[in-house]
Tab-separated table of C-alpha atoms in Angstrom:
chain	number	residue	atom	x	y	z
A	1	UNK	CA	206.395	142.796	232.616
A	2	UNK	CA	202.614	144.242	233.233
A	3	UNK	CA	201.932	147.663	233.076
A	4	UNK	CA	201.247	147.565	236.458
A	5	UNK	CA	204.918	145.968	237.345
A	6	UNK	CA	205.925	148.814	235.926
A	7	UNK	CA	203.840	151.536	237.356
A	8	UNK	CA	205.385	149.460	240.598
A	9	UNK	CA	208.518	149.750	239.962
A	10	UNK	CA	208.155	153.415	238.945
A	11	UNK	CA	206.421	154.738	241.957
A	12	UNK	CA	209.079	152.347	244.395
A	13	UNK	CA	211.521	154.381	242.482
A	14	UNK	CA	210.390	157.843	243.291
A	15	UNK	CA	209.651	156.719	246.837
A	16	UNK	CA	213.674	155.241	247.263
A	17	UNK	CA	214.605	158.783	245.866
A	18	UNK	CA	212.487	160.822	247.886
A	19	UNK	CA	213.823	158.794	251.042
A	20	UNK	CA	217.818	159.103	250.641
A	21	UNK	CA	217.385	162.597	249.463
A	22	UNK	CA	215.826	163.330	252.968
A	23	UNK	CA	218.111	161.499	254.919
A	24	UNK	CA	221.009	163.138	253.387
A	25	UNK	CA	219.119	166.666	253.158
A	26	UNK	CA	218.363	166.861	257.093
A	27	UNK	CA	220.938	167.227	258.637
A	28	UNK	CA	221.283	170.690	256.043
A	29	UNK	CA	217.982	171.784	257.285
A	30	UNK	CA	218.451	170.901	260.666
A	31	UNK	CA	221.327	172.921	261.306
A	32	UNK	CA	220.016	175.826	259.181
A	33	UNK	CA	216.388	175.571	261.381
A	34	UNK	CA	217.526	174.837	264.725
A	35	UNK	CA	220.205	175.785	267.040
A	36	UNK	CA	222.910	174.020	265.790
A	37	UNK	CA	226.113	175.572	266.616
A	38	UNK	CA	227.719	177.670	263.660
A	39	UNK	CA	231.202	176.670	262.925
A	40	UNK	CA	234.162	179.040	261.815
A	41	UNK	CA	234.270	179.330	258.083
A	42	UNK	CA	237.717	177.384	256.516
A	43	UNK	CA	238.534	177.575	252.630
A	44	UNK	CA	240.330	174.473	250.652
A	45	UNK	CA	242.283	174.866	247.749
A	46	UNK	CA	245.533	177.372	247.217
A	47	UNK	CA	243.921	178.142	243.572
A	48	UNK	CA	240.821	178.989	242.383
A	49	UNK	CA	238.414	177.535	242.190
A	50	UNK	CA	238.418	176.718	245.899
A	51	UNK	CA	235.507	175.359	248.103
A	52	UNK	CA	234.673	177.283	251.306
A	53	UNK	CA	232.831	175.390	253.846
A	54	UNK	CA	230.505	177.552	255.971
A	55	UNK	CA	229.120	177.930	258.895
A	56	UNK	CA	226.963	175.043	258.670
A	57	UNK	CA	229.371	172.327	256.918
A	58	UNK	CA	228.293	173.170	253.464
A	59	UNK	CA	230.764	173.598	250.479
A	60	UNK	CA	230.415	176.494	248.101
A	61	UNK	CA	232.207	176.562	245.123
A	62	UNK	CA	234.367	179.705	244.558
A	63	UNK	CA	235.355	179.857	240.774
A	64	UNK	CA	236.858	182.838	241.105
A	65	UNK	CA	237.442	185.698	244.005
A	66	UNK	CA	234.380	187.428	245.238
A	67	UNK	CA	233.785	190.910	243.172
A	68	UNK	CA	230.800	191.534	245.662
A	69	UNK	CA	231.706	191.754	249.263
A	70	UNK	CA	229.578	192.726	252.309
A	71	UNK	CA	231.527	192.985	255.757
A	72	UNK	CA	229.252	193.254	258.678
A	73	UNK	CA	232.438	193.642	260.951
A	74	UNK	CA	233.758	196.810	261.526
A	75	UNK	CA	237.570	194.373	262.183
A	76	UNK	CA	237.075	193.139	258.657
A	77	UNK	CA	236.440	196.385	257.306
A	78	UNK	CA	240.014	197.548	258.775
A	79	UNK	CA	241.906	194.322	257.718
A	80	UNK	CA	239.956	194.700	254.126
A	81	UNK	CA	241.386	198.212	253.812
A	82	UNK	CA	244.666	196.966	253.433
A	83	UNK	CA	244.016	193.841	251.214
A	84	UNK	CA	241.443	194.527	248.699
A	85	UNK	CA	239.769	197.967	247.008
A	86	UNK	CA	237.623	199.164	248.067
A	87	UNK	CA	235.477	198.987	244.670
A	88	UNK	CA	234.896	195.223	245.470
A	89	UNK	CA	233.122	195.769	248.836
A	90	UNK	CA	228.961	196.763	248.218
A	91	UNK	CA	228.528	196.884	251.804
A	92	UNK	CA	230.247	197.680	255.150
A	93	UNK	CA	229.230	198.224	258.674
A	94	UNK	CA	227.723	201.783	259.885
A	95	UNK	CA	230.716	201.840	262.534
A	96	UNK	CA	233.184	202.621	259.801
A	97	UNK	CA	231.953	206.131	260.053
A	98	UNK	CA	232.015	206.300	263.905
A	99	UNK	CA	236.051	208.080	264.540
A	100	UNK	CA	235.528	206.680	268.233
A	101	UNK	CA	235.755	203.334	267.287
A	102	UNK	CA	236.818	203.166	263.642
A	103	UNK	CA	240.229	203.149	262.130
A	104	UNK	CA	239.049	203.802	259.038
A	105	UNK	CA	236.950	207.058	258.972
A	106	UNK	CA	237.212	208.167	255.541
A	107	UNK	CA	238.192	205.060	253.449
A	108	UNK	CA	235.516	203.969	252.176
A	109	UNK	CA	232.963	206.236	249.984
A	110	UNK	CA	229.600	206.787	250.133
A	111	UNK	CA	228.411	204.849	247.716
A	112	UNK	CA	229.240	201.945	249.682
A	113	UNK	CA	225.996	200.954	251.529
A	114	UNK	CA	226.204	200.941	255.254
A	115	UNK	CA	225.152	197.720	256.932
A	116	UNK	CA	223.536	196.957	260.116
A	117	UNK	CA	223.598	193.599	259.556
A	118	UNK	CA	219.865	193.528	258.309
A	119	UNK	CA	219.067	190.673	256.299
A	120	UNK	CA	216.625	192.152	254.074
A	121	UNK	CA	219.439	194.599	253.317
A	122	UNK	CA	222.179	191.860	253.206
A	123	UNK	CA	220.028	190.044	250.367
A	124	UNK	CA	219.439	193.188	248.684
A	125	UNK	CA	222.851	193.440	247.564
A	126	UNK	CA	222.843	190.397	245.863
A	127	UNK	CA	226.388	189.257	247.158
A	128	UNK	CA	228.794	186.815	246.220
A	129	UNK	CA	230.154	186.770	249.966
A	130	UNK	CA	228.947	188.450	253.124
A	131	UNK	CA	231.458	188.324	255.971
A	132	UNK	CA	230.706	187.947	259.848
A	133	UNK	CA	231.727	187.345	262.786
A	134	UNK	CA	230.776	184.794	265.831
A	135	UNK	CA	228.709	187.560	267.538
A	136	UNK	CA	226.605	188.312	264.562
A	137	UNK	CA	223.001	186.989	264.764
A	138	UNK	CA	222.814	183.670	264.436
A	139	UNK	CA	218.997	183.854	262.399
A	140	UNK	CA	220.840	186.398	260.032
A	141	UNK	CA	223.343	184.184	259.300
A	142	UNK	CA	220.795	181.188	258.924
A	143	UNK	CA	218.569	182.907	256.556
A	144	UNK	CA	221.932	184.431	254.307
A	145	UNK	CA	223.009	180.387	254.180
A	146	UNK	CA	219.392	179.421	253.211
A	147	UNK	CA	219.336	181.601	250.569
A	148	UNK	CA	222.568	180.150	249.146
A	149	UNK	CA	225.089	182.749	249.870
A	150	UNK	CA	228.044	182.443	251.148
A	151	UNK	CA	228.910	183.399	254.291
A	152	UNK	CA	232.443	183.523	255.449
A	153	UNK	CA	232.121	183.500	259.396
A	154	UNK	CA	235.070	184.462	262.258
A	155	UNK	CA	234.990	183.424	265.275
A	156	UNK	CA	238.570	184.277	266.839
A	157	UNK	CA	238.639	188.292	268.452
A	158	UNK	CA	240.882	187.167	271.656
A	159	UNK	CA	243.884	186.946	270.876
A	160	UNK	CA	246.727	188.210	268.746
A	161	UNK	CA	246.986	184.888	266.812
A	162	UNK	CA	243.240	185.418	266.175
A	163	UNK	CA	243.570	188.367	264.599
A	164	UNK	CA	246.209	186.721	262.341
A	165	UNK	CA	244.444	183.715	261.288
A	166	UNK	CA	241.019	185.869	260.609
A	167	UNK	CA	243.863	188.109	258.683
A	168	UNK	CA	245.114	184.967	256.781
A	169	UNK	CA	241.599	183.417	256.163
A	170	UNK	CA	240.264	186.664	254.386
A	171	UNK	CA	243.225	186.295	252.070
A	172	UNK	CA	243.122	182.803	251.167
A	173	UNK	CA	239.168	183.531	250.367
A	174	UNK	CA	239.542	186.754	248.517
A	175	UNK	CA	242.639	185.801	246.233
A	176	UNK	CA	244.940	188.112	248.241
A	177	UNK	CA	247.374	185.502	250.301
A	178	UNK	CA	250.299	187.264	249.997
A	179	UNK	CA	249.026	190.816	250.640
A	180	UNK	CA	247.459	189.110	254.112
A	181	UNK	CA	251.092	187.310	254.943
A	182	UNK	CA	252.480	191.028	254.542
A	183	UNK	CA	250.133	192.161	257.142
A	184	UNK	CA	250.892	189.339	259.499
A	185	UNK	CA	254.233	189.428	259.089
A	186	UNK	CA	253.941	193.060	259.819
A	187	UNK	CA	252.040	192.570	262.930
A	188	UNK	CA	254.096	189.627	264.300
A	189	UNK	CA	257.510	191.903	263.776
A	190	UNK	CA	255.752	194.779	265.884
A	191	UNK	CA	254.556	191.883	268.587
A	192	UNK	CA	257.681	190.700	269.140
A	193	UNK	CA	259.572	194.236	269.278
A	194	UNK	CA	257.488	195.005	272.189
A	195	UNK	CA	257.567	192.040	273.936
A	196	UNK	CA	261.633	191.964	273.154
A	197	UNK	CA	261.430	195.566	274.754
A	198	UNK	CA	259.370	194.817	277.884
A	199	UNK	CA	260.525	191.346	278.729
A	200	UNK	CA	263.165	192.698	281.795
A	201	UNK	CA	261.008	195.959	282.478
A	202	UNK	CA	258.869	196.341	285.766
A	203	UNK	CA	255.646	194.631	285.937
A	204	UNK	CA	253.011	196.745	286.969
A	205	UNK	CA	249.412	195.385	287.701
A	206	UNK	CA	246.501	196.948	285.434
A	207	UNK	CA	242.929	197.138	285.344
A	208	UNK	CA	241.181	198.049	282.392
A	209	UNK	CA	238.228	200.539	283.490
A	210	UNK	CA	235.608	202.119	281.677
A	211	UNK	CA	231.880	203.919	282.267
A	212	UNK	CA	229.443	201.730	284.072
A	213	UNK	CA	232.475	199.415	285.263
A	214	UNK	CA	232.882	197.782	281.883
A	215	UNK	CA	236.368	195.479	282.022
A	216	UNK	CA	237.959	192.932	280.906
A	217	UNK	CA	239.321	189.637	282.592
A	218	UNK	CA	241.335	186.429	281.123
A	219	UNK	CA	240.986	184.850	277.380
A	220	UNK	CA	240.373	189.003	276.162
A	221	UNK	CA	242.601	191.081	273.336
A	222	UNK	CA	242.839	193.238	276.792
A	223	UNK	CA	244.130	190.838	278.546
A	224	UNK	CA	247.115	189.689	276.103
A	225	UNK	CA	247.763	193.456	275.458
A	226	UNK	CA	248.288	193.948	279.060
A	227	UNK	CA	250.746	190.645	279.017
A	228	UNK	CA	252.469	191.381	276.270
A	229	UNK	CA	253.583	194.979	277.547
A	230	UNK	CA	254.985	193.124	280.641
A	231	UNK	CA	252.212	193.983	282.751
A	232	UNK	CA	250.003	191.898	285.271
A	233	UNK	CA	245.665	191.892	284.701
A	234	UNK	CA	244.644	192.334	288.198
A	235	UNK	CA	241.383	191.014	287.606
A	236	UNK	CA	243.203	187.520	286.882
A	237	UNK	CA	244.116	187.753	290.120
A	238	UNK	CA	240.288	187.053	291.177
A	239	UNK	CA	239.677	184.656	288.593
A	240	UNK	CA	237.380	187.142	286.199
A	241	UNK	CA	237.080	185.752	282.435
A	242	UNK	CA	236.012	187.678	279.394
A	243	UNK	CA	234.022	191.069	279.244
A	244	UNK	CA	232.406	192.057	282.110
A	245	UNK	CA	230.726	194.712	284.584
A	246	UNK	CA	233.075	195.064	287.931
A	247	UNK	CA	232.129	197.028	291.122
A	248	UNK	CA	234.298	200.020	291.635
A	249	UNK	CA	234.894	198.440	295.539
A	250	UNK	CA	236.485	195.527	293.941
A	251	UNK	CA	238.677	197.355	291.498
A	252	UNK	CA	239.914	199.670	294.853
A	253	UNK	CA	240.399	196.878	296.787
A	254	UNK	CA	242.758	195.361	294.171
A	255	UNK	CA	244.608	198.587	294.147
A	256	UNK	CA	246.107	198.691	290.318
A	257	UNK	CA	249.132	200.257	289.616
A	258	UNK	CA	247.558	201.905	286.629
A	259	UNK	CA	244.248	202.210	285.135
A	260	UNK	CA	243.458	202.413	281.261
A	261	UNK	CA	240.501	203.996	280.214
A	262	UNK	CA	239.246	204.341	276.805
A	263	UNK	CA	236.049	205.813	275.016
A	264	UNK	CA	233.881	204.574	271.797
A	265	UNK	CA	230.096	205.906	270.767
A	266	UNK	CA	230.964	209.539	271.721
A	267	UNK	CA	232.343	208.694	275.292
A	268	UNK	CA	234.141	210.852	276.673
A	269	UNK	CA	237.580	209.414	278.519
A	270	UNK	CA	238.658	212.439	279.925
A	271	UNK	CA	235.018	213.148	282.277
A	272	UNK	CA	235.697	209.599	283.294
A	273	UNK	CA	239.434	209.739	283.977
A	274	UNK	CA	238.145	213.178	285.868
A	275	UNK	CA	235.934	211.251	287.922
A	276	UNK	CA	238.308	208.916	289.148
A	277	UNK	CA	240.721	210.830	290.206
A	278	UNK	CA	238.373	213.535	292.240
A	279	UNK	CA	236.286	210.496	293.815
A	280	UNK	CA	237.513	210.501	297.339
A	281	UNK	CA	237.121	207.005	298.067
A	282	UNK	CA	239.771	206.345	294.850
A	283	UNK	CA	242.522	208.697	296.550
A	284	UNK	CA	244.443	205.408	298.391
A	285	UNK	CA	244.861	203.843	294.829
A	286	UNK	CA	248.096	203.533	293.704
A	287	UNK	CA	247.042	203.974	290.020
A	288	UNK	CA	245.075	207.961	291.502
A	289	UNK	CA	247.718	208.471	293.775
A	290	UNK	CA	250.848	208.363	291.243
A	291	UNK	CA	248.843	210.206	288.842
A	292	UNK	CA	248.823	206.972	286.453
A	293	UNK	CA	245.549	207.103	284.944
A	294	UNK	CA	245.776	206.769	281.266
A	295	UNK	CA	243.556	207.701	278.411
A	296	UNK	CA	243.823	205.772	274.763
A	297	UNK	CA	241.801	206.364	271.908
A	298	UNK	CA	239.112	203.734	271.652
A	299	UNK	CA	239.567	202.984	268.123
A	300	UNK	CA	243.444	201.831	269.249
A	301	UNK	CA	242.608	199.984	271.745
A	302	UNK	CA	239.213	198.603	271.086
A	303	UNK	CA	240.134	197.447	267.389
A	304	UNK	CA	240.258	193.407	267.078
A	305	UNK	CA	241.776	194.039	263.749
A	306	UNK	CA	245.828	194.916	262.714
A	307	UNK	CA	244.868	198.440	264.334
A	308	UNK	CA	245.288	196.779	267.887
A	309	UNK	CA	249.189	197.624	267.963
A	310	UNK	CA	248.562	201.178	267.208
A	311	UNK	CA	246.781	200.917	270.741
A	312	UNK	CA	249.197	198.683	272.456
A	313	UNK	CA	252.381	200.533	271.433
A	314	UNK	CA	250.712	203.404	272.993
A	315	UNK	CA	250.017	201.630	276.139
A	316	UNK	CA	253.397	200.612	276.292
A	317	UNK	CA	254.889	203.470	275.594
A	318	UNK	CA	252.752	205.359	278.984
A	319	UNK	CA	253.349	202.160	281.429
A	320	UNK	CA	256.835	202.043	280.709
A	321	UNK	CA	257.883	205.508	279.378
A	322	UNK	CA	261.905	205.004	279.685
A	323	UNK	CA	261.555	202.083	277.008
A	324	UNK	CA	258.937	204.378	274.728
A	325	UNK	CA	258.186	207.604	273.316
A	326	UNK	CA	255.572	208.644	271.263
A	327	UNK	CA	255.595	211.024	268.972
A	328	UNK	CA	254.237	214.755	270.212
A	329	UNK	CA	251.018	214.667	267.322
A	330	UNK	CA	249.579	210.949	268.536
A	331	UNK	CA	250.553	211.905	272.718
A	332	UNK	CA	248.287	214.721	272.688
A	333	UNK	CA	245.696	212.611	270.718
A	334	UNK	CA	245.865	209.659	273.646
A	335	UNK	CA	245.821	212.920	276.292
A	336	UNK	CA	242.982	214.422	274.740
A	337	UNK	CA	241.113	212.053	272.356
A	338	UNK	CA	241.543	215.269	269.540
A	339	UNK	CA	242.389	212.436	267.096
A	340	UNK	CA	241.794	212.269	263.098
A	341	UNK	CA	243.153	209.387	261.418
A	342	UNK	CA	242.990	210.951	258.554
A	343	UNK	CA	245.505	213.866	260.068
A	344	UNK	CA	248.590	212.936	258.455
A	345	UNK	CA	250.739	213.810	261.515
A	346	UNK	CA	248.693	210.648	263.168
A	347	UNK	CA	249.336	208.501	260.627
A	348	UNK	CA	253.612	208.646	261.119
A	349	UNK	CA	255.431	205.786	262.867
A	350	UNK	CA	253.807	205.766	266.253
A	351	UNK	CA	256.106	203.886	268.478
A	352	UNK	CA	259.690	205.623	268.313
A	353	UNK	CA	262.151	203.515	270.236
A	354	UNK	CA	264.517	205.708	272.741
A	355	UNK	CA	268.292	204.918	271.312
């Protein structure tokens, strides 16, 4: 063969590699440069090593459990606090710190960087896993892939089973499964005592309400709360889905049985709940005129993480108050939003079951 058979051959070579490594390599960069949808992060393998496949279909091998953990999700920050320690997290979200909306004020030092999901500061932390959630931004979580990091990505906040998968997920990745099936287990037993509890009680019909007509409709964490205490969503009664913005004429003209308000960010529940009730054109609502206008701490029953039944069991406990009690500390904090969580008196049992 000539030289120049050879140079040929050589150069047809190259060309035949160059060609089937771009027709397997695009569809990689087209879903990392375009606006290919992300898809929820799944793990295989019940040992390590295991492969997670992220958001955009590709496999990272884990050869052991992540040592260097950012959570950009104040939920995973609350479900982490009770799987890992908190010496193998390098970053979690600001909101950690914020007692309207945070379960776990206090848990996690200092030294732990604060994220706001920045992904200069993400990459700065050089870590082995960052953690977020289907509302994070989409070019953050493109430009963490295409620097090769791992990204473990949720995508299910609506509903209690959710919350238990996203539970179960985070311990399959960080080599805590049966720490996780505690928690669920957990959760599912307090699910099921309230709904056991409430099944045969009055149904009354509740609106969630808060500043600036913020509510929630059907396929919300609201919305199964409300169902699962026996109650009726009246906004499903007018066909409203997810979070939204209602007009305070269409929450009077659905006259609710109770409202719920809550607070986050420094809100305060009580100058709403105020409102409401001294607005004259609320005084033919059954909810203003029974005096059932209830106050929960945001951080109960905002939380998309375990935290959620904290809120719930005191929801039940003020819609149906001949099933529930709560205990004197944790009804003054719902009354008043006075709450620490890291007041020991808030941190005992807070459903107590009448006998």
């Amino acid at each position: 063969m000539s030289k120049i058979s050879v140079f040929l051959l050589l150069i047809g070579s190259v060309l035949l590699i160059a060609l089937i490594y771009s027709i397997t390599q695009a569809p990689l960069q087209s879903r990392l440069l375009t606006n290919h949808q992300l898809l929820t992060t799944h793990v295989e393998g019940k040992q390590f090593p295991k492969t997670l496949i992220d958001p955009i279909g590709q496999s990272h091998q884990l050869l052991t459990p992540p040592l260097k953990i950012v959570s950009t999700v104040l939920a995973v920050d609350e479900i982490l606090s009770e799987l890992i320690p908190v010496n193998r997290l390098t970053g979690v979200t600001f909101l950690v710190d914020e007692p309207g909306i945070s379960n776990v004020v206090g848990h996690y030092p200092k030294t732990i960087r604060r994220v706001h999901a920045e992904v200069e500061t993400l990459l700065s932390l050089q870590p082995d896993l960052v953690i977020v959630a289907n509302y994070t931004d989409a070019t953050t979580v493109r430009l963490l892939l295409a620097a090769h990091i791992p990204v473990l990505r949720l995508s299910s906040h609506n509903s209690f089973e959710g919350i238990q998968q996203n539970i179960l997920l985070l311990g399959e990745v960080l080599g805590t499964p049966i720490k996780a099936q505690q928690l669920v287990n957990q959760l599912q037993d307090q699910l099921t005592r309230i709904k056991t509890r409430t099944q045969n009680a009055p149904s009354p019909r509740i609106v969630y309400y808060g500043p600036n007509g913020a509510s929630t409709g059907s396929d919300t964490l609201m919305d199964a709360s409300i169902a699962l205490i026996g109650a009726q969503n009246v906004l499903n009664e007018v066909n409203i889905q997810g979070h939204t913005n209602v007009s305070a004429e269409l929450v009077i003209g659905l006259q609710p049985d109770v409202i719920i308000v809550s607070a986050s960010f420094g809100e305060d529940p009580q100058h709403w709940k105020i409102q409401l009730i001294n607005d004259p054109k609320w005084r033919d609502v059954p909810a203003i005129k029974n005096n059932r206008v209830y106050s929960v701490p945001g951080a109960w029953l905002t939380s998309v993480s375990q935290y959620r039944i904290t809120g719930v069991e005191q929801l039940a406990a003020l819609v149906h108050p001949t099933l529930f009690s709560v205990n004197a500390a944790i009804n003054n904090a719902i009354n008043n939003e006075a709450h620490s969580l890291t007041n020991p008196a808030l941190q005992e049992t807070s459903l107590v079951e009448d006998r």
